[in-house]
mmCIF file with all atom_site columns, C-alpha atoms in Angstrom:
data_model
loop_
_atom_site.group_PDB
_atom_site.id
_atom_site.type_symbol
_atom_site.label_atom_id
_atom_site.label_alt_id
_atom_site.label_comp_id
_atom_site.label_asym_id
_atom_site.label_entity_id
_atom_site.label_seq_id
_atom_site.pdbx_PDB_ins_code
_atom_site.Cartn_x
_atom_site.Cartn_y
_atom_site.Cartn_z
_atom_site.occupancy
_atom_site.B_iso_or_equiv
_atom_site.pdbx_formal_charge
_atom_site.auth_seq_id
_atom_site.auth_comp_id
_atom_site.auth_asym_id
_atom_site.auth_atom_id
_atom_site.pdbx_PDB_model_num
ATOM 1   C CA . UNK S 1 1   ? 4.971   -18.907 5.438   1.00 65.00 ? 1   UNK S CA 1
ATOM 2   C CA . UNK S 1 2   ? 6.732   -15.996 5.545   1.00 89.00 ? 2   UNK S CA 1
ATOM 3   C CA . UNK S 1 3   ? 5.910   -12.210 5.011   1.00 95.00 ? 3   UNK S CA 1
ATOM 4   C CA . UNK S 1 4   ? 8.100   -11.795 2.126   1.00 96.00 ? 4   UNK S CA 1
ATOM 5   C CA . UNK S 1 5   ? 6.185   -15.192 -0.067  1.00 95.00 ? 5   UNK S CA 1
ATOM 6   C CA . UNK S 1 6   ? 2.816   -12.654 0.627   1.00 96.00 ? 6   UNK S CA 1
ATOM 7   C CA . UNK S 1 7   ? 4.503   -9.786  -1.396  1.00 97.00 ? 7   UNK S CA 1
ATOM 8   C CA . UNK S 1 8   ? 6.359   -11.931 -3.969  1.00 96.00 ? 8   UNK S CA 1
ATOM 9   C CA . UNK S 1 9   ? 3.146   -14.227 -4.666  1.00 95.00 ? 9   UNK S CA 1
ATOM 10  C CA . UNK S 1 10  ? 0.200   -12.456 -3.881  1.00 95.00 ? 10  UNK S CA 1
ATOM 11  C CA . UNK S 1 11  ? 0.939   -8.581  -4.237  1.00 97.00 ? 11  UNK S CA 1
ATOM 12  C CA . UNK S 1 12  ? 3.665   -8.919  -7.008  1.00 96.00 ? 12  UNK S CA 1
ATOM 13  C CA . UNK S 1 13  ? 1.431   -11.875 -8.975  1.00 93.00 ? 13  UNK S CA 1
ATOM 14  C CA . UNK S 1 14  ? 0.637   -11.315 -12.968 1.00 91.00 ? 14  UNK S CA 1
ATOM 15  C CA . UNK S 1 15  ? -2.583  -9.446  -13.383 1.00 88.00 ? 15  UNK S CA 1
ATOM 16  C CA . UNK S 1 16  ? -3.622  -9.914  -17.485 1.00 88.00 ? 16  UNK S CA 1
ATOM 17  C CA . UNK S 1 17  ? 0.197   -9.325  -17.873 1.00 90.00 ? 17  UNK S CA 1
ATOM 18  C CA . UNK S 1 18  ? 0.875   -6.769  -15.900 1.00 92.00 ? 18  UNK S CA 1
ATOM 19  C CA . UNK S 1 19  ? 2.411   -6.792  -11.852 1.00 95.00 ? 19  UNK S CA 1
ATOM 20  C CA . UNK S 1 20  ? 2.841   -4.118  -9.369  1.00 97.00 ? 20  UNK S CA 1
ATOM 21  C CA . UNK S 1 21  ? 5.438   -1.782  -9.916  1.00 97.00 ? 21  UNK S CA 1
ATOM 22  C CA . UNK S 1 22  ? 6.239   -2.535  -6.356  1.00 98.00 ? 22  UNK S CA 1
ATOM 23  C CA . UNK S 1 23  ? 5.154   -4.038  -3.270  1.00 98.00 ? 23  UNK S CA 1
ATOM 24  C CA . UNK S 1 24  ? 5.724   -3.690  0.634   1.00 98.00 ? 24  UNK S CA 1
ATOM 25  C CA . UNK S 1 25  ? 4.120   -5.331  3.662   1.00 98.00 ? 25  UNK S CA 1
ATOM 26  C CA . UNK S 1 26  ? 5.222   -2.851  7.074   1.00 97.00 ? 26  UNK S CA 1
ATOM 27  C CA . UNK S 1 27  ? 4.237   -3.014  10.550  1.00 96.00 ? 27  UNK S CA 1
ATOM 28  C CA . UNK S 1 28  ? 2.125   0.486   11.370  1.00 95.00 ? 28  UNK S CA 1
ATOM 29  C CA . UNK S 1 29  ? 5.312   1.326   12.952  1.00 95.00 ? 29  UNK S CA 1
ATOM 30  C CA . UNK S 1 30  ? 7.281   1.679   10.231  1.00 94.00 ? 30  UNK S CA 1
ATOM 31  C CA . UNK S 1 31  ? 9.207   -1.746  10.807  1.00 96.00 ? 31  UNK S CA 1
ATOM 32  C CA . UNK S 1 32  ? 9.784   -3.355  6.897   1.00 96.00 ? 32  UNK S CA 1
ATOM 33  C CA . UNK S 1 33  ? 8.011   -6.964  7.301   1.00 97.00 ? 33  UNK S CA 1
ATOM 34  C CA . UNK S 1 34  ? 8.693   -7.692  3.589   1.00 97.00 ? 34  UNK S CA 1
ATOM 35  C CA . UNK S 1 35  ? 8.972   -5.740  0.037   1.00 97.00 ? 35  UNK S CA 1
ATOM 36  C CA . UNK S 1 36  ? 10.142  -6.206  -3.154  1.00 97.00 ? 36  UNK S CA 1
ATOM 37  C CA . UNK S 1 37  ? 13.412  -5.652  -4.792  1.00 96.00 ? 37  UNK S CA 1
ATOM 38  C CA . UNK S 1 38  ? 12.303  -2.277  -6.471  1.00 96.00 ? 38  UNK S CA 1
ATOM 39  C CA . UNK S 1 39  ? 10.185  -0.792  -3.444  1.00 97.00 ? 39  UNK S CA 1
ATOM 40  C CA . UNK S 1 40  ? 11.106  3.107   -2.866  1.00 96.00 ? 40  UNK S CA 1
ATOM 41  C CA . UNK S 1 41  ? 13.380  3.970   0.422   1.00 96.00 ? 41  UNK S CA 1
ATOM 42  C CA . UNK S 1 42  ? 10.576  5.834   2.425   1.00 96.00 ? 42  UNK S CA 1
ATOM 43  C CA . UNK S 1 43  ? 11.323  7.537   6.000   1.00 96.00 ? 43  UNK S CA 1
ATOM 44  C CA . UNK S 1 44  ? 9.504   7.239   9.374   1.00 95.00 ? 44  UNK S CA 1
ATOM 45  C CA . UNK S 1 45  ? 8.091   10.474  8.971   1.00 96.00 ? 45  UNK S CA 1
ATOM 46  C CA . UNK S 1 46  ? 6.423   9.200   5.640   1.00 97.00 ? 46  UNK S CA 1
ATOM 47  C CA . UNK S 1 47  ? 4.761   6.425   7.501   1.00 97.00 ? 47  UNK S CA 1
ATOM 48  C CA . UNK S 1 48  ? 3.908   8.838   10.419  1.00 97.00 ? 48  UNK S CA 1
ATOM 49  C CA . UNK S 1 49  ? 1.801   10.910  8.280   1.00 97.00 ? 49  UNK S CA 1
ATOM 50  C CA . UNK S 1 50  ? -0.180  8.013   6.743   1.00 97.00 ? 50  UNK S CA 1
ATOM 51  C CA . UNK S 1 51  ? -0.805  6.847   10.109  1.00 97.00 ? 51  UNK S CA 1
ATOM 52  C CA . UNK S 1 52  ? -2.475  10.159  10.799  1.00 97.00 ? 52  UNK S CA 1
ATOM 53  C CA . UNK S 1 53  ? -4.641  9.747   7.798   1.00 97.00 ? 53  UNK S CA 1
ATOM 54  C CA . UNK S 1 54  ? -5.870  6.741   8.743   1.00 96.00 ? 54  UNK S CA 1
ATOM 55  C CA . UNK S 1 55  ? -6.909  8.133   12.077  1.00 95.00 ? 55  UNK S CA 1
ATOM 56  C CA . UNK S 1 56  ? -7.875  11.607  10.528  1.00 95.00 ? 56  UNK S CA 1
ATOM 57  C CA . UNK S 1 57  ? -9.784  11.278  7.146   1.00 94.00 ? 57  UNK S CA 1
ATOM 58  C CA . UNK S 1 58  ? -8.613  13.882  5.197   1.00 94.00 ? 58  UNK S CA 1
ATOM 59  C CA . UNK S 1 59  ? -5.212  14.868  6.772   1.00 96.00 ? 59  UNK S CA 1
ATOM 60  C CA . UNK S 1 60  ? -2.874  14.472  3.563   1.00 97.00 ? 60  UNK S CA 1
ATOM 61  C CA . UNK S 1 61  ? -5.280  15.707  1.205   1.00 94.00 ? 61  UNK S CA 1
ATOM 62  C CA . UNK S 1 62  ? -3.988  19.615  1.467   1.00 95.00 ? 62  UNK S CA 1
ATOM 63  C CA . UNK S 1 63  ? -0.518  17.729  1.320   1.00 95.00 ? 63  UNK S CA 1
ATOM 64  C CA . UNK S 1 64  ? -0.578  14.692  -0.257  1.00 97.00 ? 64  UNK S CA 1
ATOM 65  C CA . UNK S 1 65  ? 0.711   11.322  0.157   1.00 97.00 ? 65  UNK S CA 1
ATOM 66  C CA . UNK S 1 66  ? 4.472   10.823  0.185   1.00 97.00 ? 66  UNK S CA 1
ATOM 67  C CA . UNK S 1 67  ? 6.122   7.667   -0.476  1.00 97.00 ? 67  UNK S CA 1
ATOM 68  C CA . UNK S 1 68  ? 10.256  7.399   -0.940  1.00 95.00 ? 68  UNK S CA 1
ATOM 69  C CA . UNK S 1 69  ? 9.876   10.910  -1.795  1.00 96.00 ? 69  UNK S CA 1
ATOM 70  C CA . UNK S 1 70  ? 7.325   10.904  -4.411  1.00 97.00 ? 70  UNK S CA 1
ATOM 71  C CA . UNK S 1 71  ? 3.932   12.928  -3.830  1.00 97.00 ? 71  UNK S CA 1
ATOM 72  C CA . UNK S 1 72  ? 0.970   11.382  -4.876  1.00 98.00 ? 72  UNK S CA 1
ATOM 73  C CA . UNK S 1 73  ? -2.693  13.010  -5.144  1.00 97.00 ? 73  UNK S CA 1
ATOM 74  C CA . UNK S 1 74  ? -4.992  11.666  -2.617  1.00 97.00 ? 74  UNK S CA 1
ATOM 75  C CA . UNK S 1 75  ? -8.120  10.481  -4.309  1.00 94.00 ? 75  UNK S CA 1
ATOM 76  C CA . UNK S 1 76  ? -10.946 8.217   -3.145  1.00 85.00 ? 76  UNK S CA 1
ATOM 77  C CA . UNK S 1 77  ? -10.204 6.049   -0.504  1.00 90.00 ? 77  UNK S CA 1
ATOM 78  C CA . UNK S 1 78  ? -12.358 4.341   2.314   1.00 93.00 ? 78  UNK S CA 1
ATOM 79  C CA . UNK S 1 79  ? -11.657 6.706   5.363   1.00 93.00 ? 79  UNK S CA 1
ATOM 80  C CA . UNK S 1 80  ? -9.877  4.535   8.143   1.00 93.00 ? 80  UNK S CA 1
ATOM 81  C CA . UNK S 1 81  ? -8.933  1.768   5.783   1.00 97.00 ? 81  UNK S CA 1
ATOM 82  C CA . UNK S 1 82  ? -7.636  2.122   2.508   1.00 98.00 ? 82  UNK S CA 1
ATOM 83  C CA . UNK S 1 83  ? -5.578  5.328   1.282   1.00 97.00 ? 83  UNK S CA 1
ATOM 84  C CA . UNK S 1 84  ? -5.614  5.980   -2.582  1.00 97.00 ? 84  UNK S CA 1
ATOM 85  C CA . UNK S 1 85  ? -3.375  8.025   -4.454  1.00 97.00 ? 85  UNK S CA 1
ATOM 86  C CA . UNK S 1 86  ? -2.579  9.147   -8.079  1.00 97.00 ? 86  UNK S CA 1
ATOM 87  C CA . UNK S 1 87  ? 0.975   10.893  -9.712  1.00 97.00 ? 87  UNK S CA 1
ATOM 88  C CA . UNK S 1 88  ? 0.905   11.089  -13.803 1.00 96.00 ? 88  UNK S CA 1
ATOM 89  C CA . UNK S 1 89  ? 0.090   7.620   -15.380 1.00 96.00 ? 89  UNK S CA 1
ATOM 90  C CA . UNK S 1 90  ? 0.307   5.478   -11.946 1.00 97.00 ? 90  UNK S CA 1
ATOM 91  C CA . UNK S 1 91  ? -0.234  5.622   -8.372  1.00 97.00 ? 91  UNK S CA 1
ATOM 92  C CA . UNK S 1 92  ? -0.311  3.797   -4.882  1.00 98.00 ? 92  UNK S CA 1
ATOM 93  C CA . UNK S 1 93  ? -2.634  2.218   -3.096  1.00 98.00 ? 93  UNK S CA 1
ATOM 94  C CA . UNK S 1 94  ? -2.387  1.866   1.036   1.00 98.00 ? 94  UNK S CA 1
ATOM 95  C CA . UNK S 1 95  ? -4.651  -0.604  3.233   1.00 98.00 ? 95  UNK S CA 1
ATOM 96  C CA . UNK S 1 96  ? -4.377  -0.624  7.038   1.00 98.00 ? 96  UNK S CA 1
ATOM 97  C CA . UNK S 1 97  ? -4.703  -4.070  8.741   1.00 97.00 ? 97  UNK S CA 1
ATOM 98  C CA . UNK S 1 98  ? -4.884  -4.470  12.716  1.00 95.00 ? 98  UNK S CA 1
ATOM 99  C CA . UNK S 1 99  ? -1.114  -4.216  12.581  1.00 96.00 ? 99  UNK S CA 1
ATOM 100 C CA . UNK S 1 100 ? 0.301   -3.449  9.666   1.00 97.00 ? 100 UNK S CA 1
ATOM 101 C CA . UNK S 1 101 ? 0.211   -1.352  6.024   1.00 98.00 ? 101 UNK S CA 1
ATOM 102 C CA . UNK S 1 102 ? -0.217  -3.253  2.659   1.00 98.00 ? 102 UNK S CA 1
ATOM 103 C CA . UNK S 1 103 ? 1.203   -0.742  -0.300  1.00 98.00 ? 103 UNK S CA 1
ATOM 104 C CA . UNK S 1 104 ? 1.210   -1.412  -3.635  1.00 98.00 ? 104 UNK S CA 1
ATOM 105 C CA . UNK S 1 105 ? 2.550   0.836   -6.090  1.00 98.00 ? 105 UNK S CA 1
ATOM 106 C CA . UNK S 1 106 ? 1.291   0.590   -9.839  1.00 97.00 ? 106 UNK S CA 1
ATOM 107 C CA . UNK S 1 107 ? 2.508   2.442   -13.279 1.00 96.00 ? 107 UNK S CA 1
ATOM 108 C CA . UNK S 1 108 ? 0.475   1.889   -16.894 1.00 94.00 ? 108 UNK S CA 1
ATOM 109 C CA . UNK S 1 109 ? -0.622  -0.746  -18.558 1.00 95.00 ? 109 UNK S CA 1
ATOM 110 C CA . UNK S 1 110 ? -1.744  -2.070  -14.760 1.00 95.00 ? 110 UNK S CA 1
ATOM 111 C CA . UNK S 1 111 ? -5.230  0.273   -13.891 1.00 95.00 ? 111 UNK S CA 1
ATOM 112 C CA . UNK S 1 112 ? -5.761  2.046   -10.956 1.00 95.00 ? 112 UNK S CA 1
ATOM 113 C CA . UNK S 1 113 ? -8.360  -0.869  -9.943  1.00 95.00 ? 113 UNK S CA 1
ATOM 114 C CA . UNK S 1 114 ? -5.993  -3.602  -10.218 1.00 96.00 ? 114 UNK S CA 1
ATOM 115 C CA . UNK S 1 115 ? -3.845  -1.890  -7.952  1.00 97.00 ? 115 UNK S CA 1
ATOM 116 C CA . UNK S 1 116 ? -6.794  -1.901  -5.377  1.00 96.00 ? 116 UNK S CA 1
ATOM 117 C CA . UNK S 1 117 ? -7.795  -5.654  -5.914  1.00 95.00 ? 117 UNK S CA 1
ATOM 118 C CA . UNK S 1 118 ? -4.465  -6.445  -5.593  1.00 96.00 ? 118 UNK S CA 1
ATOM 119 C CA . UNK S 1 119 ? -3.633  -5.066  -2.172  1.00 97.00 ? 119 UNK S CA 1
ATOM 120 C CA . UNK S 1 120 ? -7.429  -4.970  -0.496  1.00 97.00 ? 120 UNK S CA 1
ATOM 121 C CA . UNK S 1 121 ? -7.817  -8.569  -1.331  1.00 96.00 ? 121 UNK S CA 1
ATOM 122 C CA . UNK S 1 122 ? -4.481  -9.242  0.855   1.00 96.00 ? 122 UNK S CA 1
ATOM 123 C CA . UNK S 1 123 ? -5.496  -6.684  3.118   1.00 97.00 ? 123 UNK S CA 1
ATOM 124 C CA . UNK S 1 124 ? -9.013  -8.479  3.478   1.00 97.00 ? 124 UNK S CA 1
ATOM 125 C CA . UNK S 1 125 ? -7.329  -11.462 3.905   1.00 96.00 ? 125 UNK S CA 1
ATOM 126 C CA . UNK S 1 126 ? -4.711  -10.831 6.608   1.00 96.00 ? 126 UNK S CA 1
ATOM 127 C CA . UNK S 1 127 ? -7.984  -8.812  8.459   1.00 96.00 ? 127 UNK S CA 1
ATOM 128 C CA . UNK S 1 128 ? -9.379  -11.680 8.511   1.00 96.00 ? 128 UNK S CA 1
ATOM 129 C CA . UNK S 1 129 ? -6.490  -13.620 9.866   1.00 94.00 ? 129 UNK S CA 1
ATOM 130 C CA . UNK S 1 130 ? -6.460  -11.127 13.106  1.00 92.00 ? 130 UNK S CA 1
ATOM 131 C CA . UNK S 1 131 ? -3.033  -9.342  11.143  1.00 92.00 ? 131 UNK S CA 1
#
């Protein structure tokens, strides 16, 4: 199976109507494994700093999370594994694997925890898998 069926079945399914705005799958290095169509441009330095916040609990808060350009609020995450953030009426969530970042990215009518099941399920999952 390849990375990009994982975004287009399982991270940009139906959820009581509603998908992900969009979807990515990229190695902790930045690399793109797979994304969807609509997925925002983001740079290395982007990825850099969510790295960082993964090893460093708190590091974007005073900054907040950037993704393609956009700044989103850091809110409640799990330190070291999951990176949550809000802008307006949608948001992103982030979950570090062993070797890679699952990002979803989520506007109304789909809720903040959708967003989460969404990607921490496949995050769970590929965990589990030794991704």
């Amino acid at each position: 199976m390849t990375w990009q069926v994982y975004v287009d079945e399982h991270l940009m399914c139906d959820i009581e109507g509603n998908t992900l705005t969009s979807a990515a799958i990229i190695g902790q290095d930045g690399s793109v494994w797979a994304q969807s169509a609509s997925f925002p441009q983001f740079t290395q330095e982007e990825v850099s700093a969510i790295m960082k916040d993964f090893e460093e609990p708190g590091y974007l808060a005073p900054t907040g999370l950037f993704l393609g350009g956009t700044k989103y609020m850091v809110i409640q995450g799990e330190p070291g594994a999951v990176i949550r953030g809000k802008k307006g009426s949608g948001g992103v969530t982030v979950k570090k694997t062993s070797q890679a970042l699952i990002i979803g990215v989520y506007d109304e009518p789909l809720t903040p925890g959708q967003c989460n099941m969404i990607v921490e399920r496949l995050g769970d999952y590929l965990i589990d898998q030794g991704l």
